[in-house]
């Protein structure tokens, strides 16, 4: 077995998306890379968890938060848990307790049930039977859950997709179109029109408004060619510029709040920033389905990290996870890293999680929630985005964004959904998130399964009666169609009336950290610190960041993912050999196979 | 190679190689797909092998195999979960001249239990480097290997990537078992509609929205 190298061109700490893109790019250009993570999992702050890991993460955040309050310091360099605070857990009450639990022998299931119990002990005042039953039910499908700490999607046209194709990572990742975006208006979520079809089909928009909106959208698609038409508004608020199109307030909200990928909407953006943002959104329409965004399956961020890490490994990168970093020093022009083994490196690229001196960083806090429900927010819609503009639910100050992912995103078992809520932290943002949860979800399951069954039977009886009545009516009135329509409407109303149940809702604060300046104790020419990713929906900014860092490190490399010559030659060779290979018949050797295998 | 038209392919299977570093996983793969063997001094640990594609004929049907190598990520057990995802067959490799690699199979079975997407996935244990027998450096007997495979309910074969012994048989036997277990693959062949893959990037271009 080949000896492991101890010296590398680059030591990279943290396997977040940006670090992983850099790792892949460096390895592809023949740099030796040692890629380390202090956590057991890939993805850093972009990681995703199955259900039991999610419970463990919550417990760890709570423990870490308590520790911080008592100001006990740890000697581990990894500060992963320090960016999560103030975690609140609510579990649906009144869940039906099964009369007799089936005996469990599977070792994973036993372990998971233990975690569920431990979780209740730590986070609740007492272990209530209904809550334990609920958690055990969810944890049964443990591995079908992919719960992300930073859910992300990607524009179908943009630097992220370009990079995936250039880096040839198509084999590692799968995506699905985001289905719909909604905006909260007059106490309901309304569909956001953005394509021609949407605009034309919309019942909410009047014809005259449709024309104005089309005029605006058409302009944005070509705005860079018509600079003079917005020149005087360039540095003025986008909201003012939009007013010149005389759109109604609802449509203005749609443009400022919903059809962009910024963290906080475009309320405070300049016209130039705003147009660029709207353009990025519109440009991606029509490539895959009726939406500009595609959602990576199996939890997103972590999958994307892993794809880039694998591509780094294919080109020789060495991977170590779950590393306790004992020390990291810069001496004699080299970084000396002491973890499971000892290594040296010429350059260090470090996620901000591993920055020893945390005094020089700027923090922006976001309040977030993760909710697991039994139903989607909109009937028959899976992957979707919901925007709550300021002042729409109990006078919320900031824009609140919800992302829903379910079975279609391979993030949940069937008929479960994950809803992520995010808003910029203010002194009221936590309350605002609580209000949103209260408004949109049910937190009790008052009717036990048995009562429900009884009720259903009752309903059935009633339905039979109704049917009979309906038949009677039909006999009197021959217009069947009307009757059917009415029934359908009734059904829909019923659906709308019962809110999704929040099986578990977790509210927390996340600090997004950024360095103020590059000056640190370590030599700055060989040190690169990677800032946290912002919680905006798309992948474009982090990709651009990573690529611009790469260009700073290696301005001499023009094409990061140019195909190595050897590979090209190999391909040609293969083409020649192909014919022979195809003719190879393996069937003849079947007898031999049967003999040798058992 | 001129790609075999997809309509002639009866099914596509994903196979994986796992096992300790230095057991010769890449050598087995290269022997099977390219019929080449490089001396250990020439190969540094797995570089540049992501996966290999090979079309095999079994009972007059063509099957396309994508066989994934570990890319060195087995060394510290940092294989990604997507590596395991969707695999129908797994080949667990140990080195008959290294007892430790045989004993570590337990850890690899554990890893497989944790990550593989189906309980039914076909497993084959391969005792590689039987050519070393002649130099007297065998540390794990064939009997022991067989007994362990029986205990784990998997297929077993001894092989040598160097001398070609057993290599083709190992892969083909796994594929045969997969074919015999339609529940493993028939669903996956019709990928859920709406899943987007970057490789078929040139999806219908709907043009601009406005």
mmCIF file of C-alpha atoms in Angstrom, chain A residues 303-433:
data_model
loop_
_atom_site.group_PDB
_atom_site.id
_atom_site.type_symbol
_atom_site.label_atom_id
_atom_site.label_comp_id
_atom_site.label_asym_id
_atom_site.label_seq_id
_atom_site.Cartn_x
_atom_site.Cartn_y
_atom_site.Cartn_z
ATOM 1 C CA UNK A 303 -24.689 16.391 -1.836
ATOM 2 C CA UNK A 304 -23.064 19.213 -3.771
ATOM 3 C CA UNK A 305 -20.093 19.266 -1.378
ATOM 4 C CA UNK A 306 -19.703 15.522 -1.676
ATOM 5 C CA UNK A 307 -19.758 15.689 -5.468
ATOM 6 C CA UNK A 308 -16.892 18.182 -5.540
ATOM 7 C CA UNK A 309 -15.000 16.258 -2.843
ATOM 8 C CA UNK A 310 -15.303 13.046 -4.801
ATOM 9 C CA UNK A 311 -14.003 14.808 -7.894
ATOM 10 C CA UNK A 312 -11.047 16.100 -5.826
ATOM 11 C CA UNK A 313 -10.397 12.562 -4.549
ATOM 12 C CA UNK A 314 -10.468 11.155 -8.071
ATOM 13 C CA UNK A 315 -7.578 13.518 -8.806
ATOM 14 C CA UNK A 316 -5.609 12.446 -5.760
ATOM 15 C CA UNK A 317 -7.054 14.573 -2.940
ATOM 16 C CA UNK A 318 -6.842 12.921 0.490
ATOM 17 C CA UNK A 319 -9.933 13.005 2.703
ATOM 18 C CA UNK A 320 -10.208 12.805 6.482
ATOM 19 C CA UNK A 321 -13.413 13.484 8.403
ATOM 20 C CA UNK A 322 -14.173 13.488 12.119
ATOM 21 C CA UNK A 323 -10.773 15.008 12.917
ATOM 22 C CA UNK A 324 -10.089 16.626 16.236
ATOM 23 C CA UNK A 325 -7.569 19.303 15.426
ATOM 24 C CA UNK A 326 -5.107 19.497 18.288
ATOM 25 C CA UNK A 327 -3.016 22.303 16.904
ATOM 26 C CA UNK A 328 -2.444 24.350 13.802
ATOM 27 C CA UNK A 329 0.643 26.514 13.548
ATOM 28 C CA UNK A 330 2.491 28.504 10.937
ATOM 29 C CA UNK A 331 6.244 28.211 11.220
ATOM 30 C CA UNK A 332 9.150 28.017 8.760
ATOM 31 C CA UNK A 333 6.807 29.073 5.968
ATOM 32 C CA UNK A 334 4.609 26.038 6.433
ATOM 33 C CA UNK A 335 1.376 25.164 8.143
ATOM 34 C CA UNK A 336 1.752 22.408 10.697
ATOM 35 C CA UNK A 337 -1.435 20.509 11.367
ATOM 36 C CA UNK A 338 -1.769 18.016 14.173
ATOM 37 C CA UNK A 339 -4.880 15.853 14.009
ATOM 38 C CA UNK A 340 -5.156 12.042 13.778
ATOM 39 C CA UNK A 341 -1.806 12.285 11.978
ATOM 40 C CA UNK A 342 0.653 15.122 11.480
ATOM 41 C CA UNK A 343 0.838 17.034 8.214
ATOM 42 C CA UNK A 344 2.429 20.103 6.705
ATOM 43 C CA UNK A 345 1.143 22.313 3.906
ATOM 44 C CA UNK A 346 2.321 25.298 1.878
ATOM 45 C CA UNK A 347 -1.106 26.916 1.775
ATOM 46 C CA UNK A 348 -4.067 26.794 4.097
ATOM 47 C CA UNK A 349 -7.653 27.291 3.017
ATOM 48 C CA UNK A 350 -9.913 27.348 6.020
ATOM 49 C CA UNK A 351 -13.611 27.625 6.573
ATOM 50 C CA UNK A 352 -14.344 30.342 9.105
ATOM 51 C CA UNK A 353 -15.372 27.485 11.448
ATOM 52 C CA UNK A 354 -11.676 26.756 12.023
ATOM 53 C CA UNK A 355 -10.409 30.300 12.348
ATOM 54 C CA UNK A 356 -8.629 30.449 15.678
ATOM 55 C CA UNK A 357 -8.856 34.181 16.169
ATOM 56 C CA UNK A 358 -12.569 34.903 15.909
ATOM 57 C CA UNK A 359 -12.199 38.538 17.000
ATOM 58 C CA UNK A 360 -11.969 39.948 13.514
ATOM 59 C CA UNK A 361 -15.246 38.733 12.121
ATOM 60 C CA UNK A 362 -18.529 40.390 11.338
ATOM 61 C CA UNK A 363 -21.707 38.522 12.224
ATOM 62 C CA UNK A 364 -25.152 38.729 10.650
ATOM 63 C CA UNK A 365 -27.782 36.703 12.466
ATOM 64 C CA UNK A 366 -30.746 34.965 10.875
ATOM 65 C CA UNK A 367 -33.683 33.419 12.632
ATOM 66 C CA UNK A 368 -34.619 30.109 11.129
ATOM 67 C CA UNK A 369 -37.029 27.270 11.669
ATOM 68 C CA UNK A 370 -37.197 23.689 10.473
ATOM 69 C CA UNK A 371 -40.617 22.047 10.560
ATOM 70 C CA UNK A 372 -41.650 18.535 9.654
ATOM 71 C CA UNK A 373 -45.272 18.244 8.609
ATOM 72 C CA UNK A 374 -47.806 15.754 7.301
ATOM 73 C CA UNK A 375 -49.095 17.909 4.477
ATOM 74 C CA UNK A 376 -47.804 20.458 1.978
ATOM 75 C CA UNK A 377 -48.691 24.114 2.386
ATOM 76 C CA UNK A 378 -50.456 23.994 -0.974
ATOM 77 C CA UNK A 379 -52.337 20.935 -2.120
ATOM 78 C CA UNK A 380 -50.378 18.666 -4.499
ATOM 79 C CA UNK A 381 -47.349 20.948 -4.522
ATOM 80 C CA UNK A 382 -44.045 19.563 -3.304
ATOM 81 C CA UNK A 383 -40.863 21.578 -3.991
ATOM 82 C CA UNK A 384 -41.898 25.197 -3.579
ATOM 83 C CA UNK A 385 -41.043 28.608 -2.166
ATOM 84 C CA UNK A 386 -43.271 30.874 -0.102
ATOM 85 C CA UNK A 387 -42.525 34.534 0.444
ATOM 86 C CA UNK A 388 -44.060 36.537 3.257
ATOM 87 C CA UNK A 389 -43.388 40.220 2.501
ATOM 88 C CA UNK A 390 -42.963 42.666 5.403
ATOM 89 C CA UNK A 391 -46.168 43.679 7.199
ATOM 90 C CA UNK A 392 -48.332 40.774 6.130
ATOM 91 C CA UNK A 393 -48.490 38.468 9.171
ATOM 92 C CA UNK A 394 -48.818 40.346 12.488
ATOM 93 C CA UNK A 395 -46.744 43.259 11.176
ATOM 94 C CA UNK A 396 -43.598 41.279 10.506
ATOM 95 C CA UNK A 397 -40.693 43.683 9.996
ATOM 96 C CA UNK A 398 -38.615 41.723 7.511
ATOM 97 C CA UNK A 399 -39.352 39.495 4.583
ATOM 98 C CA UNK A 400 -39.755 35.864 5.658
ATOM 99 C CA UNK A 401 -38.937 33.063 3.244
ATOM 100 C CA UNK A 402 -40.228 29.487 3.402
ATOM 101 C CA UNK A 403 -38.887 26.581 1.398
ATOM 102 C CA UNK A 404 -40.828 23.344 1.212
ATOM 103 C CA UNK A 405 -39.264 20.044 0.196
ATOM 104 C CA UNK A 406 -40.845 16.623 0.349
ATOM 105 C CA UNK A 407 -40.743 13.193 -1.208
ATOM 106 C CA UNK A 408 -40.238 14.690 -4.659
ATOM 107 C CA UNK A 409 -36.968 16.211 -3.465
ATOM 108 C CA UNK A 410 -36.002 12.841 -1.948
ATOM 109 C CA UNK A 411 -35.823 14.626 1.391
ATOM 110 C CA UNK A 412 -38.680 12.867 3.165
ATOM 111 C CA UNK A 413 -40.643 9.662 3.232
ATOM 112 C CA UNK A 414 -43.964 9.789 1.360
ATOM 113 C CA UNK A 415 -46.529 12.206 2.792
ATOM 114 C CA UNK A 416 -44.037 14.068 4.946
ATOM 115 C CA UNK A 417 -42.709 17.514 4.164
ATOM 116 C CA UNK A 418 -39.904 19.671 5.494
ATOM 117 C CA UNK A 419 -40.521 23.391 5.693
ATOM 118 C CA UNK A 420 -37.611 25.755 6.233
ATOM 119 C CA UNK A 421 -38.255 29.282 7.437
ATOM 120 C CA UNK A 422 -35.666 32.040 7.336
ATOM 121 C CA UNK A 423 -35.628 35.742 8.100
ATOM 122 C CA UNK A 424 -33.010 38.261 9.109
ATOM 123 C CA UNK A 425 -32.756 38.433 12.908
ATOM 124 C CA UNK A 426 -34.183 41.495 14.666
ATOM 125 C CA UNK A 427 -35.430 41.894 18.209
ATOM 126 C CA UNK A 428 -38.830 40.644 17.053
ATOM 127 C CA UNK A 429 -37.892 38.101 14.391
ATOM 128 C CA UNK A 430 -38.251 35.097 16.683
ATOM 129 C CA UNK A 431 -41.781 36.145 17.592
ATOM 130 C CA UNK A 432 -42.512 36.718 13.918
ATOM 131 C CA UNK A 433 -41.454 33.201 13.035
#
